[in-house]
Short mmCIF file of C-alpha atoms and ligand atoms in Angstrom, two decimals:
data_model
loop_
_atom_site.label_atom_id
_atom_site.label_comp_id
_atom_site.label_asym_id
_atom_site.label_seq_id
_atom_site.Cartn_x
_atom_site.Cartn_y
_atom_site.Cartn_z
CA UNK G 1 0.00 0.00 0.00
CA UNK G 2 1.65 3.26 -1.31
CA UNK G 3 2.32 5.77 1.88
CA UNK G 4 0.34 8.79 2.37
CA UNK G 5 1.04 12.15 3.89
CA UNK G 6 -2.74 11.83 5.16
CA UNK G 7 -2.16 8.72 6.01
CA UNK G 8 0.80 9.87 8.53
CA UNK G 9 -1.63 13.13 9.68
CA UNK G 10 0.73 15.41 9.00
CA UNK G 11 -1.72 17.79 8.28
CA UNK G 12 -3.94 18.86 11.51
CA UNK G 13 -7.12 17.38 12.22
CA UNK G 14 -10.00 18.55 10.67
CA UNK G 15 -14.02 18.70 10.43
CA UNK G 16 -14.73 16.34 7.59
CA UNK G 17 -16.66 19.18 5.23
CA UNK G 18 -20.29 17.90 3.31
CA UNK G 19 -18.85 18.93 0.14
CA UNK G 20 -15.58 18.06 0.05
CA UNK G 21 -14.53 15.16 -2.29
CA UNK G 22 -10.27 14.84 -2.34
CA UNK G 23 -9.35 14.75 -5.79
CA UNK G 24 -6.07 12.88 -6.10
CA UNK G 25 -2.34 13.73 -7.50
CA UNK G 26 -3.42 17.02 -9.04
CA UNK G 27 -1.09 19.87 -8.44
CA UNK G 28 2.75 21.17 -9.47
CA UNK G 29 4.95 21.93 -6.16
CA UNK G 30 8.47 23.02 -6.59
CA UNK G 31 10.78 23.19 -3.65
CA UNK G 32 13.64 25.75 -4.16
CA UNK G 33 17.21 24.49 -2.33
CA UNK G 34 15.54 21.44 -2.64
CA UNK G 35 19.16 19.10 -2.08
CA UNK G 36 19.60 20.79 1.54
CA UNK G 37 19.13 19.49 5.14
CA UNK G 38 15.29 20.94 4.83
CA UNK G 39 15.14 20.61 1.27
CA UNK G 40 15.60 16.82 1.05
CA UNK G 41 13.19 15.72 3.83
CA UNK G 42 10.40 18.14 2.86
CA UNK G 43 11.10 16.58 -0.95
CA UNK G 44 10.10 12.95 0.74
CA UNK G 45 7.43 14.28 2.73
CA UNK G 46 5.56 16.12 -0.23
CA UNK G 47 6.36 12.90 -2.92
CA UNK G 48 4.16 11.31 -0.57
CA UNK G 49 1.37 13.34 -1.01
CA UNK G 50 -1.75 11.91 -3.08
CA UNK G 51 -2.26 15.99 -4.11
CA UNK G 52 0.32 16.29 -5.74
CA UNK G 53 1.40 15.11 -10.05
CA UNK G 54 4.28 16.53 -10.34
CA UNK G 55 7.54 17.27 -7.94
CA UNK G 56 9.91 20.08 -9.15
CA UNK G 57 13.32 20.01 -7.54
CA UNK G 58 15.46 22.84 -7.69
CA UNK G 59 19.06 23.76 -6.27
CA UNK G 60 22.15 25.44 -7.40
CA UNK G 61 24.26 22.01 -6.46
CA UNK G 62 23.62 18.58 -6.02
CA UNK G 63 19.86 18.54 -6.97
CA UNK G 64 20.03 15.45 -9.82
CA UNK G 65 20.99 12.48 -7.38
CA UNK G 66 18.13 14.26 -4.86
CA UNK G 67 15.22 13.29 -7.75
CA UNK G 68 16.40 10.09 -8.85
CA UNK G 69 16.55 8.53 -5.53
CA UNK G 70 13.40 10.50 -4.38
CA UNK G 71 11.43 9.32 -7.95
CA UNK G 72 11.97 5.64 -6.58
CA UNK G 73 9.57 5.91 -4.34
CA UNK G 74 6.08 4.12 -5.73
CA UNK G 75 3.64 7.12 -4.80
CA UNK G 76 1.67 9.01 -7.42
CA UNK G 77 3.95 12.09 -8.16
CA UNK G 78 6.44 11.91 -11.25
CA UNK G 79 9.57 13.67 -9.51
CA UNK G 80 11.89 16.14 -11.94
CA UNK G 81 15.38 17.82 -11.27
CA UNK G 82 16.45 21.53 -12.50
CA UNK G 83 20.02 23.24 -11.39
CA UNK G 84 21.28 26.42 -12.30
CA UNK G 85 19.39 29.61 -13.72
CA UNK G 86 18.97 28.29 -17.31
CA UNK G 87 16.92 25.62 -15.91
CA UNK G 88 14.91 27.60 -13.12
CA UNK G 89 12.02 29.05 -15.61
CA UNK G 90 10.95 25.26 -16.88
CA UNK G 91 10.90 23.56 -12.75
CA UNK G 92 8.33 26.98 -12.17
CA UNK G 93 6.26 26.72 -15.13
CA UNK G 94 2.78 25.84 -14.41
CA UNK G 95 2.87 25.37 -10.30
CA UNK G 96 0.91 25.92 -8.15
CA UNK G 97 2.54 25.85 -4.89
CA UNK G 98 6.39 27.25 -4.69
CA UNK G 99 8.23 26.17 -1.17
CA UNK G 100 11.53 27.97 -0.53
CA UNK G 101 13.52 26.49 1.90
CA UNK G 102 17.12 28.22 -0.25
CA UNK G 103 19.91 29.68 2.08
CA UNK G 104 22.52 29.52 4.53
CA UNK G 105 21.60 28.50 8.22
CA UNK G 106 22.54 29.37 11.51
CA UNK G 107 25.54 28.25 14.00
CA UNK G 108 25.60 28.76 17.58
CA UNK G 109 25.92 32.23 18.66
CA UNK G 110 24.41 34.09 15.55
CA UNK G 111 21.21 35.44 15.00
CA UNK G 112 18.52 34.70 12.26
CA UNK G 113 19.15 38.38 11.41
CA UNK G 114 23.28 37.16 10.98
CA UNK G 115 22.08 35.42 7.59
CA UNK G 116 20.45 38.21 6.34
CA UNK G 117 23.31 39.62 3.88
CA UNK G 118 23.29 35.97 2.18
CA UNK G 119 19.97 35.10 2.67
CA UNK G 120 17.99 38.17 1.70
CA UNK G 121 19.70 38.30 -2.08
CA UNK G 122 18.80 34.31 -2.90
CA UNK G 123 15.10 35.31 -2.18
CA UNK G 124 15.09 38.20 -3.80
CA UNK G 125 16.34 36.22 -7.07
CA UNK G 126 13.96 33.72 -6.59
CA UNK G 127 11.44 35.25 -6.07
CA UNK G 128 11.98 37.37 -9.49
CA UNK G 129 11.69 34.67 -11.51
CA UNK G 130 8.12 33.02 -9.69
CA UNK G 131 7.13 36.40 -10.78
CA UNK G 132 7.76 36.02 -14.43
CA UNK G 133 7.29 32.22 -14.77
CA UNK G 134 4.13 31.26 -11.59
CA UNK G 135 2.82 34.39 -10.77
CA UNK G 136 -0.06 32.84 -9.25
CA UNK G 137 1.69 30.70 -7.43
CA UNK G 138 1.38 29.84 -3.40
CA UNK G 139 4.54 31.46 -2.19
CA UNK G 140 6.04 29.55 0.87
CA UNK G 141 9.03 31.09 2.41
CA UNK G 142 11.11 29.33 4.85
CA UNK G 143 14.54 31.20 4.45
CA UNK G 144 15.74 33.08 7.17
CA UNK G 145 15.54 35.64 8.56
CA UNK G 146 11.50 34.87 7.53
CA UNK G 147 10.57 38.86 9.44
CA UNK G 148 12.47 40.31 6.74
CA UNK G 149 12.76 37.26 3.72
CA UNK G 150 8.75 38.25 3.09
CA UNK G 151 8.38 41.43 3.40
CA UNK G 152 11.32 41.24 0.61
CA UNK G 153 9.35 38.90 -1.40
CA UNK G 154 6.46 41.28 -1.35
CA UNK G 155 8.26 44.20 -2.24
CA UNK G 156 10.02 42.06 -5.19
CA UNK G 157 6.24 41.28 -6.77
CA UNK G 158 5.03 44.49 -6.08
CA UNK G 159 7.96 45.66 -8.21
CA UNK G 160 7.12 43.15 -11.05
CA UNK G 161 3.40 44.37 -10.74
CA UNK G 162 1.84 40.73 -9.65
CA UNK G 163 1.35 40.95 -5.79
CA UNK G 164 -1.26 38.71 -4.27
CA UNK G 165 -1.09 39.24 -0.72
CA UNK G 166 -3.16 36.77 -0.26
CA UNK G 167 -0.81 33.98 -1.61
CA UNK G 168 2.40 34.89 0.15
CA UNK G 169 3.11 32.95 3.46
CA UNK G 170 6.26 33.34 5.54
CA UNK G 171 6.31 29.32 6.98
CA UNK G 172 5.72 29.51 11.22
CA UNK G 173 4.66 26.14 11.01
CA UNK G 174 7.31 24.81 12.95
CA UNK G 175 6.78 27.29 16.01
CA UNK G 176 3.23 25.69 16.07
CA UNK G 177 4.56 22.35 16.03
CA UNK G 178 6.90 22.77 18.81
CA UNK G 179 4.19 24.69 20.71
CA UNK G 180 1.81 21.70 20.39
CA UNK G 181 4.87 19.69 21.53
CA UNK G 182 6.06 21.02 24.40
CA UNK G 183 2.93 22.15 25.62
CA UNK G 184 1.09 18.24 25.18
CA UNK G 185 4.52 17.69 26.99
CA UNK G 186 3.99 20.00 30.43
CA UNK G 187 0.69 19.25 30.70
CA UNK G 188 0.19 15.29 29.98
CA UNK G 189 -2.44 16.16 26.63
CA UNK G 190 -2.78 13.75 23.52
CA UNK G 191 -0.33 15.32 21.02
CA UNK G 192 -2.89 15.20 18.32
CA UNK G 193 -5.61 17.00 20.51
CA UNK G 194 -3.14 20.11 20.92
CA UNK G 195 -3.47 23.76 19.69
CA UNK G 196 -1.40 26.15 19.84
CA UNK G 197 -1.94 29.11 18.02
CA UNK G 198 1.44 31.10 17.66
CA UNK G 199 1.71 34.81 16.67
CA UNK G 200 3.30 37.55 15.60
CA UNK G 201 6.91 36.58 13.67
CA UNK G 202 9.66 34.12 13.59
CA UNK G 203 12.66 35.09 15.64
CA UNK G 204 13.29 35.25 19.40
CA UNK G 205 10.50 37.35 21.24
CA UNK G 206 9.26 37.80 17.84
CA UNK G 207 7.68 34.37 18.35
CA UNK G 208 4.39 34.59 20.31
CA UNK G 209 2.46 31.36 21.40
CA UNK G 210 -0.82 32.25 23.04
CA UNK G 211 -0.85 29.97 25.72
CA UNK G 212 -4.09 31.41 26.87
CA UNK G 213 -5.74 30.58 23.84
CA UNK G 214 -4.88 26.54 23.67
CA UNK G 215 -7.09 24.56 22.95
CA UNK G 216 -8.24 21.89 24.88
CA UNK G 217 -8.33 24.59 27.79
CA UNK G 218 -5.78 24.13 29.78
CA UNK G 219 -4.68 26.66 32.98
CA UNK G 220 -1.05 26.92 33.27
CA UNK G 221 0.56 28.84 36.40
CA UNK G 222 2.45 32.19 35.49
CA UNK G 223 5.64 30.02 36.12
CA UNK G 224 4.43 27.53 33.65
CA UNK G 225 3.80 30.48 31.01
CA UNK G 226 7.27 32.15 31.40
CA UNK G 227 8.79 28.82 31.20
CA UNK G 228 7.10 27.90 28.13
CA UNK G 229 7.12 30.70 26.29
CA UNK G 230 10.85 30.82 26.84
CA UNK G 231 11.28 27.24 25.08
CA UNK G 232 8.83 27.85 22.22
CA UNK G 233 11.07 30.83 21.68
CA UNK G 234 14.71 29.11 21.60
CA UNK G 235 13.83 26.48 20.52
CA UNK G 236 15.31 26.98 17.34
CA UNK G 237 18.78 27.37 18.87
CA UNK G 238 17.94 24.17 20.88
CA UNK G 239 18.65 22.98 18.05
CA UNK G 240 21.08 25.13 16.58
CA UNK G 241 23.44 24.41 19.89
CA UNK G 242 22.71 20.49 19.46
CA UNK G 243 23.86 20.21 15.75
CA UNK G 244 27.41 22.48 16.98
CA UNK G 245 27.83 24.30 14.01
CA UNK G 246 26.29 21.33 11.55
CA UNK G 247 23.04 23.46 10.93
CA UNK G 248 19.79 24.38 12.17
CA UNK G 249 16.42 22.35 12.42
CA UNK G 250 16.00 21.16 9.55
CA UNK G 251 13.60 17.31 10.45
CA UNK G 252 11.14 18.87 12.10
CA UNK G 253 11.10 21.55 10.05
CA UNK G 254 10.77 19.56 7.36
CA UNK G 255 8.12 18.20 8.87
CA UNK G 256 6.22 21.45 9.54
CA UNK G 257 6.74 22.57 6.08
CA UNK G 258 5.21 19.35 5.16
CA UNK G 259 2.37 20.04 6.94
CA UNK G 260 1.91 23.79 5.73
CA UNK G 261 2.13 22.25 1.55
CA UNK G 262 -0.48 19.74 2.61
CA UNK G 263 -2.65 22.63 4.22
CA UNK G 264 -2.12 24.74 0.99
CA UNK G 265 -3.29 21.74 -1.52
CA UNK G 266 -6.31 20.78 0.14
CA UNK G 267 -7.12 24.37 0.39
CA UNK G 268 -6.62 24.56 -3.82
CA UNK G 269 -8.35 21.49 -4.20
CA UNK G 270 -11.65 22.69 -2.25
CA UNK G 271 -11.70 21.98 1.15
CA UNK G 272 -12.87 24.80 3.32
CA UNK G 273 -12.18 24.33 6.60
CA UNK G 274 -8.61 25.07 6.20
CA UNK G 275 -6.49 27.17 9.10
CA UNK G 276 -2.87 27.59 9.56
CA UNK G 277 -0.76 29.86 11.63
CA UNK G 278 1.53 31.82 8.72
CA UNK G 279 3.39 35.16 8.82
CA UNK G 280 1.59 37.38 6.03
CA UNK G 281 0.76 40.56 4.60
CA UNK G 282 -1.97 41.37 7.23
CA UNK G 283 -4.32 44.44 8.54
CA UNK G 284 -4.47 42.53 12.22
CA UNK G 285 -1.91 44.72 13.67
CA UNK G 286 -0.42 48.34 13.33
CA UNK G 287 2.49 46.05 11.63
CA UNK G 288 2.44 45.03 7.63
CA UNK G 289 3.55 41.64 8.50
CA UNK G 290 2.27 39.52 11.15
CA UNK G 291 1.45 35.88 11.91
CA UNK G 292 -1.65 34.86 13.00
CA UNK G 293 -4.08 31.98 12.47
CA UNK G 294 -5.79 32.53 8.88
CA UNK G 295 -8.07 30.75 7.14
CA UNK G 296 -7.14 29.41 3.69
CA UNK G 297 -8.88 29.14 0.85
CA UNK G 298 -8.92 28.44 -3.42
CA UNK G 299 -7.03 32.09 -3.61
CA UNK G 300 -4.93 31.59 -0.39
CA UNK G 301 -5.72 34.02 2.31
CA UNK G 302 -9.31 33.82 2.91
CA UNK G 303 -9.61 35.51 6.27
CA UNK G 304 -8.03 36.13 9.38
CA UNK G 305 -8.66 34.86 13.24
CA UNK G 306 -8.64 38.15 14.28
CA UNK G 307 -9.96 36.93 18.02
CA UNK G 308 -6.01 36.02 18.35
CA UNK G 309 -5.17 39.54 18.86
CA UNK G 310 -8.31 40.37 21.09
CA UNK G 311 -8.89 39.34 24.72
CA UNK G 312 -4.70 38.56 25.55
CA UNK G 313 -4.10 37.53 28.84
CA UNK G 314 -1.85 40.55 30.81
CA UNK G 315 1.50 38.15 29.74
CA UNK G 316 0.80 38.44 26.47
CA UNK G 317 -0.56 41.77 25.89
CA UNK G 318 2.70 42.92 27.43
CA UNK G 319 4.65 40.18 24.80
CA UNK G 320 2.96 41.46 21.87
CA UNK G 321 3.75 45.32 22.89
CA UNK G 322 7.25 43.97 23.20
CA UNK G 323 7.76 42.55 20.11
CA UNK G 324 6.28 44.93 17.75
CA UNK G 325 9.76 47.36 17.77
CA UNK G 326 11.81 44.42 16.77
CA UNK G 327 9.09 43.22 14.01
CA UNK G 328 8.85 46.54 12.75
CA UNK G 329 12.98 47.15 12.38
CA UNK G 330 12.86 43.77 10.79
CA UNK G 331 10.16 44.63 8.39
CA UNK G 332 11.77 47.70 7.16
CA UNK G 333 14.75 46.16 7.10
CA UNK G 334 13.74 44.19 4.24
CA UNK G 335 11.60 46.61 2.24
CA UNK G 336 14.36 49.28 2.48
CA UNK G 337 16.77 46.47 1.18
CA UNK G 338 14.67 45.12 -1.54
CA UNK G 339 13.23 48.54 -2.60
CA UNK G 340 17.24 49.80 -2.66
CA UNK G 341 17.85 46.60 -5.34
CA UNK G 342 15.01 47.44 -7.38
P1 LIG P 1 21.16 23.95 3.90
O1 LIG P 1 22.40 24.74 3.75
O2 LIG P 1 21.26 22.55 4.38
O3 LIG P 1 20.37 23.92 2.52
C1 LIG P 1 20.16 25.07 1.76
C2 LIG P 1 20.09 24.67 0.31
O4 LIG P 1 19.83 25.86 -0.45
C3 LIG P 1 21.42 24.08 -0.23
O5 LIG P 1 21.18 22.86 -0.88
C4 LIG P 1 21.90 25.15 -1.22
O6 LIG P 1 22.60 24.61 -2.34
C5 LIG P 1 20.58 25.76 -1.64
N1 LIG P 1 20.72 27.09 -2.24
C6 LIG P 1 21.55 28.11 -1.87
N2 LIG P 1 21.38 29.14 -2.72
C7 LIG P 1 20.43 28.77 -3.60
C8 LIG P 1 19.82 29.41 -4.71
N3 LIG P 1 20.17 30.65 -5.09
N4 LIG P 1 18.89 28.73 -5.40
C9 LIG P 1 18.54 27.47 -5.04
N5 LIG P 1 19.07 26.82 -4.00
C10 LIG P 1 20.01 27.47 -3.30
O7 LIG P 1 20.18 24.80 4.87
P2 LIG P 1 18.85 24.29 5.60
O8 LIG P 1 19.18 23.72 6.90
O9 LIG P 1 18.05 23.51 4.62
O10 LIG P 1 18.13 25.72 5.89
C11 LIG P 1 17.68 26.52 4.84
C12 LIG P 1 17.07 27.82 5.36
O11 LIG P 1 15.88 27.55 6.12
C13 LIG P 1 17.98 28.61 6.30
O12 LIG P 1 17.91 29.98 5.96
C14 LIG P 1 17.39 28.38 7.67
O13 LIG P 1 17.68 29.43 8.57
C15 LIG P 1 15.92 28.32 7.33
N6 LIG P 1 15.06 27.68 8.33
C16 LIG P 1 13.84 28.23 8.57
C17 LIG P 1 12.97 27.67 9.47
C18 LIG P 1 11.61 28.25 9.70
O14 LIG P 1 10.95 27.90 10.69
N7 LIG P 1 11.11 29.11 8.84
C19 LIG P 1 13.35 26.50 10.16
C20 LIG P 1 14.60 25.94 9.91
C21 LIG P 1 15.46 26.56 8.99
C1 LIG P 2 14.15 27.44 13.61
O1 LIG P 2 13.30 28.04 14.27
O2 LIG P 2 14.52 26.29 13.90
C2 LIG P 2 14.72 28.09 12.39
O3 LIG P 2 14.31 29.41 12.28
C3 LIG P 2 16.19 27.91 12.26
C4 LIG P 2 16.99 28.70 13.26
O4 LIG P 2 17.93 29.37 12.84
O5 LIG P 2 16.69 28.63 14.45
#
């Protein structure tokens, strides 16, 4: 029996809907820096997806021995390889969901913000040439640092004059998976009851999880909160300090990617009862960019949980007044940068 993603429930539980009938192996998804520690993982995880025909694999190295392995595998999806920029415009033709997990990542004592000067150019080329070649593309952004890799990407389609804000998603996925985690941990919960909605961005206090908002309702003593809140926060370098040097999170995170591309197809293919925490262009906030739980749709972003910024506990009313400074510099950060490239 061939594996499915649905099968493993990587996506997150759902109401069945009346009207929803799962069509099977029906869209394009590319995954840009597709031969790197997330790249290959997320690669496996989306080949076994009965959404998806076809598998686009793209890298600037090593990309070729990635596919054939990969288009082993006996699940629906035909698997192709493209390297280099001759090859980019014929692995985007035609998709409908671009994942871009393409950059350097961190080592123990830098910041997300560290990879910027890399990481901020290989978006900004990539995201160039979705413009020209699947302008109607999903955009998923994984690259950090993700506070200022999509505003970037914004600024690059607004540029090219094909700017959905509706279909560009920084990916926070994994900040909701470790929230479930450790929180199912503390408490003794079923991992696959757990909620965890996690706001605001993707970097250090930047990271929000609204542990008043969990669901099932759980009370947690102001100890428990600071203590939480503190691992949800580093837990990316957790990780970063485990490898020493050899990388960031890149399992998991393939994982939560996974997760996010599954979300994204069944949303295309008709299922409405589709929510995901994502950092996007949003109106919640005073701030452009902002994660929050929204609901997707055929078009992407079909609404937003706005109840996630409204009735905070004191905690978190005080987090999300702290943050907004450093999601703001970060914000502008990338505008100014991609706006001084144009
Ligand atoms: P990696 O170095 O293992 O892989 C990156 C891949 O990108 C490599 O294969 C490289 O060849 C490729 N690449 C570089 N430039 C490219 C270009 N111009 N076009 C296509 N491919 C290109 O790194 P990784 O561990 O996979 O991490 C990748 C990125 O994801 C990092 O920026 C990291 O910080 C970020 N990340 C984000 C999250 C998140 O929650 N959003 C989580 C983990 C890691
Ligand atoms: C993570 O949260 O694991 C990623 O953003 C990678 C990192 O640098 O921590």
């Amino acid at each position: 029996r061939a594996l499915h993603a649905s099968s493993l429930k990587l996506a997150p539980k759902r109401k069945p809907a009346n009207h929803f009938q799962p069509r099977a192996s029906t869209f394009k998804v590319a995954v840009l820096g597709a031969a790197g520690g997330i790249g290959q993982p997320l690669a496996l995880l989306i080949k076994m997806s009965p959404l998806v025909s076809s598998l686009h694999l793209y890298d600037i190295a090593n990309v070729k021995g990635v596919a054939a392995d990969l288009s082993h595998c006996n699940t629906p999806s035909k698997v192709l390889d493209f390297t280099g920029p001759s090859e980019f415009a014929n692995c985007l033709k035609g998709v409908d969901v671009v994942v871009i997990p393409a950059g350097v990542p961190r080592k123990p004592g830098m910041t997300r913000d560290d990879l910027f000067n890399i990481n901020a150019s290989i978006v900004k080329t990539l995201v160039e040439a979705i413009a020209v070649h699947c302008p109607d593309a999903f955009i998923l952004i994984i690259s950090n640092p993700v506070n200022s890799t999509v505003p970037i990407a914004a600024e690059v389609l607004k540029q090219k004059g094909v700017y959905d804000p509706k279909k560009l998603f920084g990916v926070t996925t994994l900040d909701v998976v470790r929230a479930n985690t450790f929180v199912a941990t503390k408490k003794n919960l079923k991992l696959i009851d757990v909620d965890v909605p996690v706001i605001g961005g993707h970097a250090g206090i930047t990271i929000l999880p609204l542990l008043s908002k969990v669901r099932p309702s759980v009370h947690f003593t102001d100890g428990e909160v600071q203590e939480l809140t503190a691992r949800i926060q580093n837990a990316g370098t957790e990780v970063v300090e485990a490898k020493a040097g050899a990388g960031s999170a890149t399992l998991s995170m393939a994982y939560a990617a996974a997760r996010f591309v599954e979300s994204s197809l069944r949303a295309l293919d008709g299922d409405n009862d589709v929510y995901e925490c994502s950092y996007v262009p949003s109106e919640l906030t005073d701030l452009p960019f902002f994660a929050s739980r929204v609901k997707l749709g055929k078009n992407g972003v079909e609404a937003f949980v706005s109840s996630d910024v409204q009735g905070l506990s004191e905690f978190e009313t005080k987090a999300l007044d702290a943050l907004k400074p450093e999601l703001k510099a970060s914000i502008e950060k990338g505008v100014s940068f991609a706006q001084k490239q144009a």
